Coordinates of C-alpha atoms in Angstrom, one line a residue:
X826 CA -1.7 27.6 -14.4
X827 CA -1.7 23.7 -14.6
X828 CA -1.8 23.7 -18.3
X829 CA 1.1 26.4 -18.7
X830 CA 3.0 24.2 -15.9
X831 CA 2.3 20.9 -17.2
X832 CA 5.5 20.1 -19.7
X833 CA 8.0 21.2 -16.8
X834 CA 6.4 18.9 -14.3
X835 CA 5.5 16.1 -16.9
X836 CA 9.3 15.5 -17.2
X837 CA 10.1 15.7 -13.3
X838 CA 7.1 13.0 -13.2
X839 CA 8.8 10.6 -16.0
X840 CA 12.1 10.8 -13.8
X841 CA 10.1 9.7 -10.5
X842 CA 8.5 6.9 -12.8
X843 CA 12.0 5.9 -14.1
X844 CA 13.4 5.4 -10.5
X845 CA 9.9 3.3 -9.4
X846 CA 10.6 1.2 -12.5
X847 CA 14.0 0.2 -10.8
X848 CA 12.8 0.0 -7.6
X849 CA 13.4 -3.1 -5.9
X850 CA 10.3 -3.1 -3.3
X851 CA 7.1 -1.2 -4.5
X852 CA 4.3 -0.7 -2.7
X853 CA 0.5 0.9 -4.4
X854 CA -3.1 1.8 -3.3
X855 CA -5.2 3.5 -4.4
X856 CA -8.8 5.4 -4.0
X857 CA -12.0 7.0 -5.8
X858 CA -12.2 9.9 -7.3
X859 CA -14.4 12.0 -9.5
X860 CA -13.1 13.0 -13.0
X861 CA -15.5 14.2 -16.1
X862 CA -18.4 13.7 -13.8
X863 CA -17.1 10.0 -13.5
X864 CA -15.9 7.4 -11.0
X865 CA -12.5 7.2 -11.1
X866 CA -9.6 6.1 -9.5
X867 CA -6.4 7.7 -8.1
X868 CA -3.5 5.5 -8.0
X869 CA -0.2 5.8 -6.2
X870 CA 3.2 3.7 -6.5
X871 CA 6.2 5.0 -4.1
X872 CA 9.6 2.8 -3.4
X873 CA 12.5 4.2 -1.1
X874 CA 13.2 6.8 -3.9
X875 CA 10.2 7.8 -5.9
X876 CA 6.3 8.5 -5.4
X877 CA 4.1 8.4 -8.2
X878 CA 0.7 9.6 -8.7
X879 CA -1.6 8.4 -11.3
X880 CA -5.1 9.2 -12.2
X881 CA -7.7 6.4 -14.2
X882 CA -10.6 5.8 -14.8
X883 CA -9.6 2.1 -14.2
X884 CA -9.2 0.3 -10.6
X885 CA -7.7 -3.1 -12.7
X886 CA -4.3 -4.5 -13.1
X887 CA -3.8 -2.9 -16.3
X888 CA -2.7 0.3 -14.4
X889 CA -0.2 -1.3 -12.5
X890 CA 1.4 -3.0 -15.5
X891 CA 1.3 0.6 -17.8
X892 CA 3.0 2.7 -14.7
X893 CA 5.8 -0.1 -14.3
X894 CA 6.3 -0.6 -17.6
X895 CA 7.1 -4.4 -17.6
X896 CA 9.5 -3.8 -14.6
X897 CA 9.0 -6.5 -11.8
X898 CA 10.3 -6.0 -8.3
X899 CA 11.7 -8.0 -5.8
X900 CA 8.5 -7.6 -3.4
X901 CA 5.0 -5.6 -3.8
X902 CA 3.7 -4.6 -0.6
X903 CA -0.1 -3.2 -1.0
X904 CA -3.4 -4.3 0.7
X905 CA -5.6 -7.5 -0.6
X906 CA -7.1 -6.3 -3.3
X907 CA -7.0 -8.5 -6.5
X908 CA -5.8 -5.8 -9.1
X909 CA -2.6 -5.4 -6.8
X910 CA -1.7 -8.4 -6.5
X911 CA 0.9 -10.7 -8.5
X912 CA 3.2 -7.8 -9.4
X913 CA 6.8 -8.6 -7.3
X914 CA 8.6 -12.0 -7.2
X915 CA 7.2 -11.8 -3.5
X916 CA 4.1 -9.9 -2.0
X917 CA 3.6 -8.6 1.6
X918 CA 0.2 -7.7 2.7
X919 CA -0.4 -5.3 4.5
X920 CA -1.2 -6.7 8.2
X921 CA -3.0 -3.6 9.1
X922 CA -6.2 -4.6 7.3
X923 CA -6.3 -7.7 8.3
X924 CA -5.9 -6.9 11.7
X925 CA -9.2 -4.9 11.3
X926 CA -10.4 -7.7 10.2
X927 CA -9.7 -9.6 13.1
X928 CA -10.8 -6.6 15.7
X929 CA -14.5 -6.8 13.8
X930 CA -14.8 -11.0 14.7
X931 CA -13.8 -10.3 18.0
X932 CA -16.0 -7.3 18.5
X933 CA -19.4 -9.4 16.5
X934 CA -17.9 -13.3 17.2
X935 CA -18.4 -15.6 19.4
X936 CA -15.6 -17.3 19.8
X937 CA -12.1 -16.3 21.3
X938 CA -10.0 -16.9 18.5
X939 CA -10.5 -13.8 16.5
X940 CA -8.8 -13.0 20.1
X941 CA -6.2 -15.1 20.0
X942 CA -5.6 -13.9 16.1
X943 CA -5.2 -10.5 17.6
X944 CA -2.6 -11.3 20.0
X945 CA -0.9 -12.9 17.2
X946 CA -0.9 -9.7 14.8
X947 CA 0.1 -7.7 18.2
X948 CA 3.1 -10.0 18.7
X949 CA 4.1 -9.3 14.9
X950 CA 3.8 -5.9 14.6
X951 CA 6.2 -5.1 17.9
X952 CA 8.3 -7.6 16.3
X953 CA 8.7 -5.7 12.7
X954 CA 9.0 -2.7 14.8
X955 CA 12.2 -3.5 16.3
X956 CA 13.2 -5.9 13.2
X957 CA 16.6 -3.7 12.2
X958 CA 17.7 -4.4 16.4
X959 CA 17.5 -8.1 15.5
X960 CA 20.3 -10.4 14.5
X961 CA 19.6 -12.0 11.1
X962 CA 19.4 -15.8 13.0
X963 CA 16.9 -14.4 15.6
X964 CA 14.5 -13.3 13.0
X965 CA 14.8 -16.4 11.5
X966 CA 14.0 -17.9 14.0
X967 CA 11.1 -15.7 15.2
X968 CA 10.0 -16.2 11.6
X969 CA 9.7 -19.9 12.3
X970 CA 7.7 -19.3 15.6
X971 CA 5.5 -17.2 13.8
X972 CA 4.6 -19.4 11.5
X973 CA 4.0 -22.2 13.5
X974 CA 1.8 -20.6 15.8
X975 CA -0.2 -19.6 12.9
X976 CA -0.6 -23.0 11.5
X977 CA -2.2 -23.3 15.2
X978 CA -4.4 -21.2 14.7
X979 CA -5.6 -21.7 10.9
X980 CA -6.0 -25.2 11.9
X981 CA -8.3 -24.5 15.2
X982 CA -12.1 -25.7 15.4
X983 CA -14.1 -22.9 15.7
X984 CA -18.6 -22.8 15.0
X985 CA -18.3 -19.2 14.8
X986 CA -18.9 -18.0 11.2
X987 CA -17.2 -14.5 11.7
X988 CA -14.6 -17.1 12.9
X989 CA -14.2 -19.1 10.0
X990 CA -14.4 -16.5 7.5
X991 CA -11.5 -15.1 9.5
X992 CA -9.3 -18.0 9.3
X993 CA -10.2 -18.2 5.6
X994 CA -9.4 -15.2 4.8
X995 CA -6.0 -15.1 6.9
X996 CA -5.0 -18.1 5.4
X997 CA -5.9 -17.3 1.6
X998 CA -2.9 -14.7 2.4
X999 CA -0.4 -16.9 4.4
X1000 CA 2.2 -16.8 2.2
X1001 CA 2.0 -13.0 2.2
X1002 CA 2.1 -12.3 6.0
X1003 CA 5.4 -12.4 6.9
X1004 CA 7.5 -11.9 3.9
X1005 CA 8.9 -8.7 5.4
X1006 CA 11.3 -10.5 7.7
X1007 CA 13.0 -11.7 5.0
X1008 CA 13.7 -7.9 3.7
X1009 CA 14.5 -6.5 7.6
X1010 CA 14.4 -2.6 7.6
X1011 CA 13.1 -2.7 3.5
X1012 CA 9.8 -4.2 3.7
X1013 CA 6.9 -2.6 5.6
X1014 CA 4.8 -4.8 7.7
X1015 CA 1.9 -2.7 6.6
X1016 CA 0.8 -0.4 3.9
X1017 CA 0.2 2.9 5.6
X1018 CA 2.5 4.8 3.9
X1019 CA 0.8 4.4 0.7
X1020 CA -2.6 5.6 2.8
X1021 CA -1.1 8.7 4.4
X1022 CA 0.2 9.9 0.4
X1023 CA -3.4 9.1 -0.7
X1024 CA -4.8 11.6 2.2
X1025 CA -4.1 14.9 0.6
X1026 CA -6.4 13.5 -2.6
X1027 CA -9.3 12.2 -0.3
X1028 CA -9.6 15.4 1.5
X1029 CA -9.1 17.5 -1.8
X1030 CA -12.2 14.9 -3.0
X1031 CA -14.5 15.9 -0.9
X1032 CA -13.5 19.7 -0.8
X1033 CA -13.8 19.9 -4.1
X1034 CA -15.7 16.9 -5.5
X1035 CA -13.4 16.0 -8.4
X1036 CA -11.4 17.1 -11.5
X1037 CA -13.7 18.6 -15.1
X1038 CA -11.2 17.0 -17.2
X1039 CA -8.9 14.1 -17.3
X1040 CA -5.6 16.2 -18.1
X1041 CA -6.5 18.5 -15.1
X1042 CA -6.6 15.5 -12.7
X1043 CA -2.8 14.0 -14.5
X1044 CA -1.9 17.5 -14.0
X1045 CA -2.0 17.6 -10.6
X1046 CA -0.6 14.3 -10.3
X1047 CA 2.4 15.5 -11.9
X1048 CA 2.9 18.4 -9.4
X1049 CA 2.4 15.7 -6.6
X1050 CA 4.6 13.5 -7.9
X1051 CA 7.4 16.0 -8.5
X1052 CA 6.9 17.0 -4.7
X1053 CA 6.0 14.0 -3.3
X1054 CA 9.3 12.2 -4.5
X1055 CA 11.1 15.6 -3.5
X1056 CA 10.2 14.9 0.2
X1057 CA 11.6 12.1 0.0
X1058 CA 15.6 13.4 0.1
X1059 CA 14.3 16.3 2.7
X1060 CA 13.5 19.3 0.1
X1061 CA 11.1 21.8 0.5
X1062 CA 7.8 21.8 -1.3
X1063 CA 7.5 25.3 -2.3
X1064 CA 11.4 25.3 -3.2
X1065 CA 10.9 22.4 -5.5
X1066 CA 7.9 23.7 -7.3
X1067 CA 9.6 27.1 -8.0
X1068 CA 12.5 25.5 -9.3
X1069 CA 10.7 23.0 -11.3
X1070 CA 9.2 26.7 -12.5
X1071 CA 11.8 28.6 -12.9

């Protein structure tokens, strides 16, 4: 079926890619996957009008630069991963991890300021919540309190090593963390959306354990790319395969 499919959905795929290559904010993850008895990887780029899903048998850069095709956006929001970074004029990262991050110091520390980093991210995150309520000087200034309590605490003394690996880590990314209130209402604070359309492929990957062939596995991405992107303006999945079909 795939292979009979394939040429209809391959050009509803190359339309999605064309809008993601226009895209002002991108944001990408991606996850393992099986192909050819293999590790592999399954990628997936989505902006406000496009998702894109693409199989490799590559986790480096050299995906992200062959889906966008030289095209650089405005920001990249993705996680901290080194093959997804440098690929927007700006980055966000996606405060979500390092949040986790900061719930395993204060679960393992010793020291209270993985705590006090946590009240931080929790003060941020109801913030970006309500960010579109906001007047564009008051997130400018909550910006600048944000940043400045920060500092604070990238600055504070700490013998704790979860601690200090913490405050390393945050600050390796400070530049990154609060990028989205310069975008209000365009820029995620986090990259869960790019999670939740990588959870269909996990659960197939483990129902299934993988693809026997590579054109199988692009395939597939095709179809999930045509309905994926679909979803986006409201349509109906079944409607949109049988009229890619018909």
């Amino acid at each position: 079926m795939f292979a009979r499919s394939r040429p209809s959905f391959q050009a509803t795929a190359q339309a999605a890619k064309a809008s993601l290559r226009a895209a002002r904010v991108v944001a990408s993850d991606e996850t393992g996957v099986r192909i050819e008895g293999t590790n592999a990887q399954h990628w997936v780029f989505h902006c406000k009008d496009a998702v894109v899903h693409q199989p490799d048998y590559s986790r480096a850069a050299r995906v992200v630069h062959e889906t966008m095709g030289g095209h650089v956006p405005e920001v990249w929001i993705s996680d901290r991963y080194s093959a997804q970074q440098s690929h927007g004029h700006r980055h966000q990262t996606c405060l979500a991890h390092l949040a986790r991050d900061t719930a395993f110091a204060l679960e393992h520390g010793e020291d209270d300021l993985p705590l006090r980093f946590q009240l931080w991210f929790g003060r941020v995150f109801d913030f970006a919540r309500a960010i579109s309520t906001f007047a564009a000087s008051t997130v400018a200034s909550k910006k600048r309190k944000f940043d400045k309590q920060l500092a604070g605490l990238l600055c504070a003394p700490t013998s704790c090593d979860l601690a200090q690996k913490l405050q390393a880590k945050i600050g390796r990314a400070r530049d990154q963390l609060l990028t989205f209130c310069d975008y209000p209402g365009e820029v995620d604070v986090t990259n869960n959306t790019s999670e939740r359309k990588l959870r269909p492929w996990v659960i197939q990957r483990k129902v299934t354990n993988g693809y026997r062939a590579m054109w199988a596995a692009q395939a597939e991405a095709d179809v999930r790319t045509t309905v994926d992107t679909a979803r986006l303006k409201g349509a109906n999945p079944f409607q949109v395969i049988a009229s890619v079909l018909a």
